[in-house]
Amino acid sequence: MGVDVATLVMVLGEVRAWLARPDNDFSWSSFLDADAALVEIDGLTAVVRAEGRVPFSLSVLFAPTGPIQEVALSSGWGEEFLTLAARFDDASGAGG
């Protein structure tokens, strides 16, 4: 199964919105802060749009105990992250 670029971009937009929340805690993630997380997500989203592929670093961000999950767990949206991660896996062709 290939990459569903439209769905993947939609998921990334939703993740971006969660990461932009002002009450997020970035202390357990590798992101310095919200601005750094958003710059990284925006850059990777641009690659997905332009090249129709999933950069490896994007897969790392969504990995279990990856930076996005760390922010989600410490910020109270862990369940929402799991749903987004499953949708990411499906759209990126990594889903079962």
PDB file of C-alpha atoms in Angstrom:
ATOM      1  CA  MET A   1       0.000   0.000   0.000  1.00  0.00           C
ATOM      2  CA  GLY A   2       1.330   3.422  -0.943  1.00  0.00           C
ATOM      3  CA  VAL A   3       1.237   6.781   0.734  1.00  0.00           C
ATOM      4  CA  ASP A   4      -2.140   8.549   0.874  1.00  0.00           C
ATOM      5  CA  VAL A   5      -0.725  12.067   0.617  1.00  0.00           C
ATOM      6  CA  ALA A   6      -4.014  13.925   1.139  1.00  0.00           C
ATOM      7  CA  THR A   7      -4.897  11.994   4.288  1.00  0.00           C
ATOM      8  CA  LEU A   8      -1.357  12.182   5.595  1.00  0.00           C
ATOM      9  CA  VAL A   9      -1.284  15.959   5.161  1.00  0.00           C
ATOM     10  CA  MET A  10      -4.620  16.170   6.987  1.00  0.00           C
ATOM     11  CA  VAL A  11      -3.273  14.113   9.898  1.00  0.00           C
ATOM     12  CA  LEU A  12      -0.159  16.272  10.056  1.00  0.00           C
ATOM     13  CA  GLY A  13      -2.347  19.371  10.187  1.00  0.00           C
ATOM     14  CA  GLU A  14      -4.264  17.922  13.120  1.00  0.00           C
ATOM     15  CA  VAL A  15      -1.036  16.999  14.900  1.00  0.00           C
ATOM     16  CA  ARG A  16       0.227  20.516  14.264  1.00  0.00           C
ATOM     17  CA  ALA A  17      -2.888  21.941  15.929  1.00  0.00           C
ATOM     18  CA  TRP A  18      -2.345  19.735  18.988  1.00  0.00           C
ATOM     19  CA  LEU A  19       1.327  20.701  19.191  1.00  0.00           C
ATOM     20  CA  ALA A  20       0.414  24.399  18.958  1.00  0.00           C
ATOM     21  CA  ARG A  21      -1.744  24.299  22.086  1.00  0.00           C
ATOM     22  CA  PRO A  22      -0.444  26.824  24.615  1.00  0.00           C
ATOM     23  CA  ASP A  23      -0.638  24.446  27.590  1.00  0.00           C
ATOM     24  CA  ASN A  24       1.612  21.730  26.127  1.00  0.00           C
ATOM     25  CA  ASP A  25       4.577  20.413  28.087  1.00  0.00           C
ATOM     26  CA  PHE A  26       7.629  19.826  25.876  1.00  0.00           C
ATOM     27  CA  SER A  27      10.034  18.937  28.693  1.00  0.00           C
ATOM     28  CA  TRP A  28      10.074  15.179  27.978  1.00  0.00           C
ATOM     29  CA  SER A  29      10.319  15.496  24.209  1.00  0.00           C
ATOM     30  CA  SER A  30      13.254  16.287  21.972  1.00  0.00           C
ATOM     31  CA  PHE A  31      11.468  19.439  20.807  1.00  0.00           C
ATOM     32  CA  LEU A  32      12.873  22.581  22.404  1.00  0.00           C
ATOM     33  CA  ASP A  33       9.421  24.174  22.469  1.00  0.00           C
ATOM     34  CA  ALA A  34       6.227  24.583  20.458  1.00  0.00           C
ATOM     35  CA  ASP A  35       7.873  26.778  17.845  1.00  0.00           C
ATOM     36  CA  ALA A  36      10.559  24.165  17.171  1.00  0.00           C
ATOM     37  CA  ALA A  37       7.946  21.406  16.922  1.00  0.00           C
ATOM     38  CA  LEU A  38       5.843  23.419  14.487  1.00  0.00           C
ATOM     39  CA  VAL A  39       8.817  24.298  12.286  1.00  0.00           C
ATOM     40  CA  GLU A  40       9.757  20.620  12.113  1.00  0.00           C
ATOM     41  CA  ILE A  41       6.208  19.458  11.337  1.00  0.00           C
ATOM     42  CA  ASP A  42       5.790  22.188   8.712  1.00  0.00           C
ATOM     43  CA  GLY A  43       9.031  21.220   6.985  1.00  0.00           C
ATOM     44  CA  LEU A  44       8.148  17.540   6.926  1.00  0.00           C
ATOM     45  CA  THR A  45       4.630  18.288   5.697  1.00  0.00           C
ATOM     46  CA  ALA A  46       6.168  20.238   2.819  1.00  0.00           C
ATOM     47  CA  VAL A  47       8.263  17.183   1.893  1.00  0.00           C
ATOM     48  CA  VAL A  48       5.200  14.940   1.938  1.00  0.00           C
ATOM     49  CA  ARG A  49       3.310  17.378  -0.309  1.00  0.00           C
ATOM     50  CA  ALA A  50       6.183  17.914  -2.734  1.00  0.00           C
ATOM     51  CA  GLU A  51       7.580  14.392  -2.949  1.00  0.00           C
ATOM     52  CA  GLY A  52       4.675  12.141  -1.978  1.00  0.00           C
ATOM     53  CA  ARG A  53       6.811  10.189   0.448  1.00  0.00           C
ATOM     54  CA  VAL A  54       7.181   9.846   4.212  1.00  0.00           C
ATOM     55  CA  PRO A  55      10.540  11.113   5.444  1.00  0.00           C
ATOM     56  CA  PHE A  56      12.128   8.763   7.969  1.00  0.00           C
ATOM     57  CA  SER A  57      12.275  11.514  10.575  1.00  0.00           C
ATOM     58  CA  LEU A  58       8.492  11.837  10.398  1.00  0.00           C
ATOM     59  CA  SER A  59       8.139   8.158  11.247  1.00  0.00           C
ATOM     60  CA  VAL A  60      10.449   8.709  14.214  1.00  0.00           C
ATOM     61  CA  LEU A  61       8.283  11.574  15.473  1.00  0.00           C
ATOM     62  CA  PHE A  62       5.235   9.272  15.483  1.00  0.00           C
ATOM     63  CA  ALA A  63       7.021   6.248  16.969  1.00  0.00           C
ATOM     64  CA  PRO A  64       6.016   4.900  20.382  1.00  0.00           C
ATOM     65  CA  THR A  65       7.767   7.088  22.966  1.00  0.00           C
ATOM     66  CA  GLY A  66       8.698   9.432  20.133  1.00  0.00           C
ATOM     67  CA  PRO A  67       8.660  13.200  20.582  1.00  0.00           C
ATOM     68  CA  ILE A  68       5.011  13.723  19.671  1.00  0.00           C
ATOM     69  CA  GLN A  69       3.827  11.011  22.047  1.00  0.00           C
ATOM     70  CA  GLU A  70       5.979  12.452  24.824  1.00  0.00           C
ATOM     71  CA  VAL A  71       4.321  15.847  24.394  1.00  0.00           C
ATOM     72  CA  ALA A  72       0.894  14.236  24.173  1.00  0.00           C
ATOM     73  CA  LEU A  73       1.317  12.167  27.334  1.00  0.00           C
ATOM     74  CA  SER A  74       2.702  15.016  29.404  1.00  0.00           C
ATOM     75  CA  SER A  75       0.051  17.409  28.081  1.00  0.00           C
ATOM     76  CA  GLY A  76      -3.081  15.319  28.532  1.00  0.00           C
ATOM     77  CA  TRP A  77      -3.866  14.244  24.977  1.00  0.00           C
ATOM     78  CA  GLY A  78      -2.326  10.786  24.939  1.00  0.00           C
ATOM     79  CA  GLU A  79      -5.493   9.031  23.747  1.00  0.00           C
ATOM     80  CA  GLU A  80      -5.904  11.502  20.915  1.00  0.00           C
ATOM     81  CA  PHE A  81      -2.307  10.873  19.907  1.00  0.00           C
ATOM     82  CA  LEU A  82      -2.928   7.131  19.659  1.00  0.00           C
ATOM     83  CA  THR A  83      -5.787   7.780  17.251  1.00  0.00           C
ATOM     84  CA  LEU A  84      -3.657  10.185  15.208  1.00  0.00           C
ATOM     85  CA  ALA A  85      -0.737   7.722  15.176  1.00  0.00           C
ATOM     86  CA  ALA A  86      -2.996   4.943  13.867  1.00  0.00           C
ATOM     87  CA  ARG A  87      -4.265   7.260  11.137  1.00  0.00           C
ATOM     88  CA  PHE A  88      -0.650   8.266  10.355  1.00  0.00           C
ATOM     89  CA  ASP A  89       0.313   4.594  10.009  1.00  0.00           C
ATOM     90  CA  ASP A  90      -2.616   3.930   7.665  1.00  0.00           C
ATOM     91  CA  ALA A  91      -1.970   6.999   5.506  1.00  0.00           C
ATOM     92  CA  SER A  92       1.776   6.402   5.333  1.00  0.00           C
ATOM     93  CA  GLY A  93       1.353   2.811   4.224  1.00  0.00           C
ATOM     94  CA  ALA A  94       2.780   1.466   7.473  1.00  0.00           C
ATOM     95  CA  GLY A  95      -0.558   0.288   8.857  1.00  0.00           C
ATOM     96  CA  GLY A  96      -1.373  -3.364   9.130  1.00  0.00           C
TER      97      GLY A  96
END
